[in-house]
Short mmCIF file of C-alpha atoms (C1' of nucleotides) in Angstrom, two decimals:
data_model
loop_
_atom_site.label_atom_id
_atom_site.label_comp_id
_atom_site.label_asym_id
_atom_site.label_seq_id
_atom_site.Cartn_x
_atom_site.Cartn_y
_atom_site.Cartn_z
CA UNK A 1 0.00 0.11 -0.31
CA UNK A 2 1.21 3.26 -0.78
CA UNK A 3 0.80 6.39 1.88
CA UNK A 4 -2.42 8.10 0.96
CA UNK A 5 -4.14 4.80 1.02
CA UNK A 6 -2.81 3.76 4.47
CA UNK A 7 -3.76 7.45 5.87
CA UNK A 8 -7.21 7.18 4.25
CA UNK A 9 -7.72 3.67 6.03
CA UNK A 10 -6.59 4.69 8.85
CA UNK A 11 -8.21 8.25 9.26
CA UNK A 12 -5.02 10.28 9.88
CA UNK A 13 -3.07 12.46 7.43
CA UNK A 14 -0.18 11.74 4.82
CA UNK A 15 2.00 14.16 6.88
CA UNK A 16 1.35 12.34 10.50
CA UNK A 17 2.51 9.01 8.81
CA UNK A 18 5.94 10.64 7.63
CA UNK A 19 6.09 12.00 11.22
CA UNK A 20 5.41 8.63 12.76
CA UNK A 21 8.32 7.37 10.32
CA UNK A 22 10.69 10.24 11.16
CA UNK A 23 10.03 9.26 14.87
CA UNK A 24 10.95 5.41 14.08
CA UNK A 25 7.25 4.58 14.75
CA UNK A 26 5.96 3.26 11.79
CA UNK A 27 9.03 1.58 9.18
CA UNK A 28 8.38 1.87 5.62
CA UNK A 29 10.02 0.18 2.44
CA UNK A 30 10.53 2.37 -0.32
CA UNK A 31 9.92 1.61 -4.14
CA UNK A 32 13.20 1.93 -6.59
CA UNK A 33 11.49 5.35 -7.32
CA UNK A 34 11.49 6.14 -3.37
CA UNK A 35 7.92 6.05 -2.43
CA UNK A 36 7.41 4.48 0.85
CA UNK A 37 5.38 1.15 1.17
CA UNK A 38 3.38 -0.24 3.79
CA UNK A 39 2.49 -3.46 4.63
CA UNK A 40 -1.29 -4.13 5.60
CA UNK A 41 -0.17 -4.43 9.23
CA UNK A 42 0.76 -0.50 9.36
CA UNK A 43 -2.97 0.49 9.32
CA UNK A 44 -3.71 -1.03 12.46
CA UNK A 45 -0.38 -0.24 13.90
CA UNK A 46 -1.59 3.63 12.96
CA UNK A 47 -4.40 2.85 15.04
CA UNK A 48 -2.56 1.72 17.60
CA UNK A 49 -0.38 4.73 17.71
CA UNK A 50 -3.19 6.75 17.83
CA UNK A 51 -4.92 5.33 20.96
CA UNK A 52 -1.57 5.74 22.67
CA UNK A 53 -1.50 9.42 22.04
CA UNK A 54 -4.81 9.87 22.80
CA UNK A 55 -4.15 8.08 26.16
CA UNK A 56 -1.27 10.53 26.61
CA UNK A 57 1.75 8.88 25.71
CA UNK A 58 4.35 10.88 24.30
CA UNK A 59 6.18 9.69 21.21
CA UNK A 60 9.37 8.62 22.99
CA UNK A 61 7.12 6.59 25.42
CA UNK A 62 5.05 5.24 22.31
CA UNK A 63 8.44 4.08 20.56
CA UNK A 64 9.51 2.14 23.31
CA UNK A 65 6.27 0.54 24.15
CA UNK A 66 5.02 0.18 20.63
CA UNK A 67 7.20 -3.30 20.14
CA UNK A 68 6.09 -4.81 23.34
CA UNK A 69 2.01 -4.12 22.79
CA UNK A 70 2.79 -5.25 19.51
CA UNK A 71 4.23 -8.87 19.99
CA UNK A 72 2.18 -9.21 23.87
CA UNK A 73 5.92 -9.37 25.45
CA UNK A 74 8.15 -6.77 26.90
CA UNK A 75 11.85 -7.27 27.21
CA UNK A 76 12.01 -7.47 31.12
CA UNK A 77 14.17 -4.32 31.44
CA UNK A 78 10.75 -2.53 30.29
CA UNK A 79 9.05 -3.67 32.87
CA UNK A 80 9.18 -0.75 35.18
CA UNK A 81 8.71 1.61 32.42
CA UNK A 82 5.51 -0.15 31.75
CA UNK A 83 4.51 -0.67 34.98
CA UNK A 84 5.02 3.53 35.63
CA UNK A 85 3.59 4.59 32.87
CA UNK A 86 0.71 1.67 33.97
CA UNK A 87 0.58 3.78 37.23
CA UNK A 88 0.70 7.21 35.10
CA UNK A 89 -2.23 6.04 32.93
CA UNK A 90 -3.94 4.97 36.62
CA UNK A 91 -3.70 8.38 37.85
CA UNK A 92 -5.13 10.33 34.86
CA UNK A 93 -8.03 8.28 34.95
CA UNK A 94 -8.91 8.98 38.38
CA UNK A 95 -8.25 12.85 37.67
CA UNK A 96 -10.54 12.35 35.18
CA UNK A 97 -13.14 10.59 37.07
CA UNK A 98 -13.08 13.24 39.42
CA UNK A 99 -13.30 16.47 37.11
CA UNK A 100 -16.09 13.78 35.49
CA UNK A 101 -18.22 14.06 38.58
CA UNK A 102 -17.40 17.37 39.11
CA UNK A 103 -18.88 18.49 35.91
CA UNK A 104 -22.03 16.36 36.49
CA UNK A 105 -22.67 18.25 39.60
CA UNK A 106 -23.00 21.70 37.74
CA UNK A 107 -25.04 19.84 34.67
CA UNK A 108 -27.26 18.36 37.19
CA UNK A 109 -27.83 21.42 39.08
CA UNK A 110 -28.13 23.73 35.97
CA UNK A 111 -30.68 21.08 34.82
CA UNK A 112 -32.59 21.33 37.85
CA UNK A 113 -31.86 23.95 40.74
CA UNK A 114 -33.67 22.77 43.35
CA UNK A 115 -31.90 19.79 43.73
CA UNK A 116 -28.94 21.31 44.68
CA UNK A 117 -26.45 19.50 47.34
CA UNK A 118 -24.17 22.92 47.93
CA UNK A 119 -24.75 24.18 51.36
CA UNK A 120 -27.50 26.95 51.11
CA UNK A 121 -26.64 30.38 51.34
CA UNK B 1 -0.55 36.06 49.79
CA UNK B 2 2.18 36.92 47.58
CA UNK B 3 2.68 35.35 43.73
CA UNK B 4 5.51 33.52 45.56
CA UNK B 5 3.84 31.71 48.17
CA UNK B 6 0.91 31.02 46.33
CA UNK B 7 2.52 29.37 43.80
CA UNK B 8 4.55 27.11 46.44
CA UNK B 9 1.41 26.38 48.11
CA UNK B 10 -0.19 25.33 44.82
CA UNK B 11 2.68 23.31 43.71
CA UNK B 12 3.09 25.58 40.35
CA UNK B 13 5.28 27.86 38.94
CA UNK B 14 5.25 31.97 39.18
CA UNK B 15 5.20 32.21 35.81
CA UNK B 16 2.39 29.73 35.43
CA UNK B 17 0.30 32.25 37.73
CA UNK B 18 0.74 35.35 35.93
CA UNK B 19 -0.14 33.36 32.76
CA UNK B 20 -3.58 32.08 34.35
CA UNK B 21 -3.98 36.18 35.14
CA UNK B 22 -3.53 36.71 31.38
CA UNK B 23 -5.84 34.27 30.70
CA UNK B 24 -8.50 35.37 32.86
CA UNK B 25 -8.56 32.39 34.97
CA UNK B 26 -7.26 33.57 38.04
CA UNK B 27 -7.72 37.42 38.75
CA UNK B 28 -5.08 39.07 41.43
CA UNK B 29 -5.46 42.76 43.24
CA UNK B 30 -2.21 45.00 43.10
CA UNK B 31 -0.20 46.53 46.03
CA UNK B 32 0.14 50.02 45.52
CA UNK B 33 3.79 49.18 44.51
CA UNK B 34 2.35 46.85 41.43
CA UNK B 35 2.72 43.85 42.85
CA UNK B 36 -0.10 41.00 42.80
CA UNK B 37 -1.96 39.85 45.98
CA UNK B 38 -3.94 36.68 46.47
CA UNK B 39 -6.98 35.63 48.59
CA UNK B 40 -6.31 32.25 50.21
CA UNK B 41 -8.76 30.74 47.89
CA UNK B 42 -6.65 31.18 44.89
CA UNK B 43 -4.77 28.18 45.95
CA UNK B 44 -7.60 25.97 45.85
CA UNK B 45 -8.52 27.77 42.57
CA UNK B 46 -5.28 27.13 41.09
CA UNK B 47 -5.34 23.67 41.64
CA UNK B 48 -8.45 22.87 39.89
CA UNK B 49 -7.08 24.93 37.17
CA UNK B 50 -4.43 22.43 37.02
CA UNK B 51 -7.16 19.47 37.47
CA UNK B 52 -8.94 21.00 34.67
CA UNK B 53 -5.78 21.17 32.45
CA UNK B 54 -4.54 17.75 33.20
CA UNK B 55 -8.53 16.63 31.78
CA UNK B 56 -7.33 17.76 28.41
CA UNK B 57 -9.45 20.84 28.92
CA UNK B 58 -7.95 24.10 26.85
CA UNK B 59 -7.58 27.29 28.87
CA UNK B 60 -10.53 28.92 26.35
CA UNK B 61 -12.90 26.52 27.63
CA UNK B 62 -11.57 26.33 31.54
CA UNK B 63 -12.28 30.11 31.39
CA UNK B 64 -15.82 29.09 30.53
CA UNK B 65 -16.80 26.75 32.92
CA UNK B 66 -14.72 27.90 35.90
CA UNK B 67 -17.17 30.12 37.45
CA UNK B 68 -19.86 27.49 37.22
CA UNK B 69 -17.83 24.69 38.95
CA UNK B 70 -16.73 27.58 41.23
CA UNK B 71 -20.54 28.36 42.06
CA UNK B 72 -21.57 24.97 41.14
CA UNK B 73 -24.26 26.13 38.70
CA UNK B 74 -23.87 27.11 35.00
CA UNK B 75 -25.55 29.63 32.85
CA UNK B 76 -28.00 27.39 31.03
CA UNK B 77 -26.33 28.73 27.50
CA UNK B 78 -23.17 26.94 28.69
CA UNK B 79 -25.07 23.69 29.18
CA UNK B 80 -24.27 22.07 25.64
CA UNK B 81 -20.69 22.73 26.11
CA UNK B 82 -20.08 21.39 29.74
CA UNK B 83 -22.29 17.98 28.46
CA UNK B 84 -19.79 18.12 25.01
CA UNK B 85 -17.06 18.45 27.23
CA UNK B 86 -18.31 15.47 30.07
CA UNK B 87 -18.56 13.21 26.60
CA UNK B 88 -14.90 13.71 25.52
CA UNK B 89 -13.78 13.39 29.08
CA UNK B 90 -15.60 9.98 29.03
CA UNK B 91 -13.99 9.07 25.42
CA UNK B 92 -10.80 9.43 27.23
CA UNK B 93 -11.24 7.27 30.18
CA UNK B 94 -12.70 4.77 27.71
CA UNK B 95 -9.27 4.97 25.70
CA UNK B 96 -7.00 4.92 28.79
CA UNK B 97 -8.91 1.96 30.51
CA UNK B 98 -8.49 0.03 27.03
CA UNK B 99 -4.48 1.28 27.19
CA UNK B 100 -4.22 0.22 30.53
CA UNK B 101 -5.57 -2.83 29.71
CA UNK B 102 -3.05 -3.88 27.01
CA UNK B 103 -0.45 -2.53 29.11
CA UNK B 104 -1.93 -5.44 31.89
CA UNK B 105 -1.53 -7.84 29.17
CA UNK B 106 1.93 -7.07 28.43
CA UNK B 107 2.92 -6.36 31.76
CA UNK B 108 1.78 -9.55 32.99
CA UNK B 109 3.04 -11.97 29.98
CA UNK B 110 6.38 -10.59 30.46
CA UNK B 111 6.36 -11.67 34.15
CA UNK B 112 5.04 -14.95 33.43
CA UNK B 113 5.59 -16.02 29.85
CA UNK B 114 4.02 -19.02 30.46
CA UNK B 115 0.53 -17.68 31.37
CA UNK B 116 0.31 -16.48 27.77
CA UNK B 117 -3.50 -15.71 26.47
CA UNK B 118 -2.34 -15.11 23.04
CA UNK B 119 -3.22 -17.71 20.22
CA UNK B 120 -0.34 -19.92 20.29
CA UNK B 121 1.65 -19.79 16.94
"C1'" DC C 1 3.41 8.97 -24.81
"C1'" DT C 2 1.45 12.94 -22.14
"C1'" DA C 3 -1.21 14.60 -18.31
"C1'" DG C 4 -1.89 15.16 -13.83
"C1'" DA C 5 -2.72 13.09 -9.46
"C1'" DA C 6 0.42 11.18 -5.90
"C1'" DC C 7 4.36 11.25 -4.29
"C1'" DC C 8 9.17 12.87 -2.51
"C1'" DT C 9 12.30 16.40 0.21
"C1'" DG C 10 13.18 20.10 2.92
"C1'" DA C 11 11.68 23.96 5.57
"C1'" DC C 12 8.91 27.19 8.11
"C1'" DG C 13 4.40 27.92 10.57
"C1'" DT C 14 0.99 26.92 14.50
"C1'" DT C 15 -0.88 26.42 18.97
"C1'" DG C 16 -0.66 25.63 24.26
"C1'" DA C 17 1.35 26.61 28.87
"C1'" DC C 18 4.36 27.87 29.98
"C1'" DG C 19 10.56 28.14 30.71
"C1'" DT C 20 13.52 31.76 30.81
"C1'" DC C 21 16.23 35.71 30.31
"C1'" DA C 22 17.23 40.94 30.46
"C1'" DG C 23 16.86 45.14 32.97
"C1'" DG C 24 14.46 47.43 36.32
"C1'" DT C 25 11.46 47.88 40.86
"C1'" DG C 26 9.12 47.04 45.74
"C1'" DC C 27 10.03 45.82 50.08
"C1'" DA C 28 11.41 43.94 54.88
"C1'" DA C 29 15.32 43.05 57.38
"C1'" DA C 30 19.46 44.58 60.01
"C1'" DT D 1 19.74 53.21 55.03
"C1'" DT D 2 21.46 49.80 52.26
"C1'" DT D 3 21.56 44.78 51.35
"C1'" DG D 4 19.18 41.68 48.82
"C1'" DC D 5 15.78 38.64 47.71
"C1'" DA D 6 10.70 38.52 45.32
"C1'" DC D 7 8.50 40.31 42.58
"C1'" DC D 8 7.75 43.79 37.98
"C1'" DT D 9 7.24 44.16 32.48
"C1'" DG D 10 8.22 42.57 28.03
"C1'" DA D 11 9.93 39.43 24.81
"C1'" DC D 12 11.63 35.49 22.84
"C1'" DG D 13 12.67 29.83 23.34
"C1'" DT D 14 10.46 25.09 23.90
"C1'" DC D 15 8.36 20.83 22.77
"C1'" DA D 16 5.14 18.08 20.65
"C1'" DA D 17 2.42 17.05 16.74
"C1'" DC D 18 1.54 17.75 13.14
"C1'" DG D 19 -0.28 21.80 8.76
"C1'" DT D 20 1.00 23.92 4.96
"C1'" DC D 21 3.64 25.58 1.18
"C1'" DA D 22 7.60 25.35 -2.55
"C1'" DG D 23 9.61 23.21 -5.91
"C1'" DG D 24 10.76 18.82 -7.99
"C1'" DT D 25 9.98 13.34 -9.29
"C1'" DT D 26 6.90 8.86 -9.89
"C1'" DC D 27 3.41 6.62 -11.34
"C1'" DT D 28 -0.83 5.42 -13.47
"C1'" DA D 29 -4.64 5.99 -16.81
"C1'" DG D 30 -5.99 7.05 -20.93
#
DNA sequence: CTAGAACCTGACGTTGACGTCAGGTGCAAA
DNA sequence: TTTGCACCTGACGTCAACGTCAGGTTCTAG
């Protein structure tokens, strides 16, 4: 597959794919003329990269954990990093849940001002 | 309180506080000499701002929702925005849970390679 | 064989949330 | 009163994850 097709199927820009190659996240072979050529698995890999980005992992970390998530197993040396990333993600989930609850309160009260839970002044 | 103390107590930089004022997130009165002076409540507000940032809300949105979260109720006109932000946060939580599960799989397999759940080749 | 779509490599632009530096001022303690 | 730390206002730097533009090449359809 050429780069445009991968971009379409994965729902990202061509520029993004070139960026991923630059960052060693997504290798590509080249045609004799120099055009990038990707295997079919590239689409899934791009989706995975997007998911990791969406989870807030910076590209450096993505680069490190990608091979593990790909293969399903990590070099033991990476275990610490994986666990610290796991912890960071856990913390983010907690934070997000908290913010969501706050927003829910505001939304509920705005919809039905009588059901106010805050202390009356 | 002067800016340095607020920064210390809230665990952010002085620069960040000046930035928040610039963005109309955190007003400050001034001493005759022009130095910023904050009420005690500023520390909590800064923590809230940080929490909203951590949740991925851009400062424009934070500026809009801050008064609501402060007061516990929103101008009805903001309800749509609040709900769309809530949805965005929900999506992020889902993504994070998914990524966390993937990491858990990798970690588990790395720790105990025999307990492999993936299809055997 | 040729038009033109898709691709290529630089390289500069963008946005957000600050960091950092320069050059000057406020203020509390000794 | 003088030291000297905390503070002030610009204003430029940074980093990530691309967007975008310029100027040239490759590939494919007709």
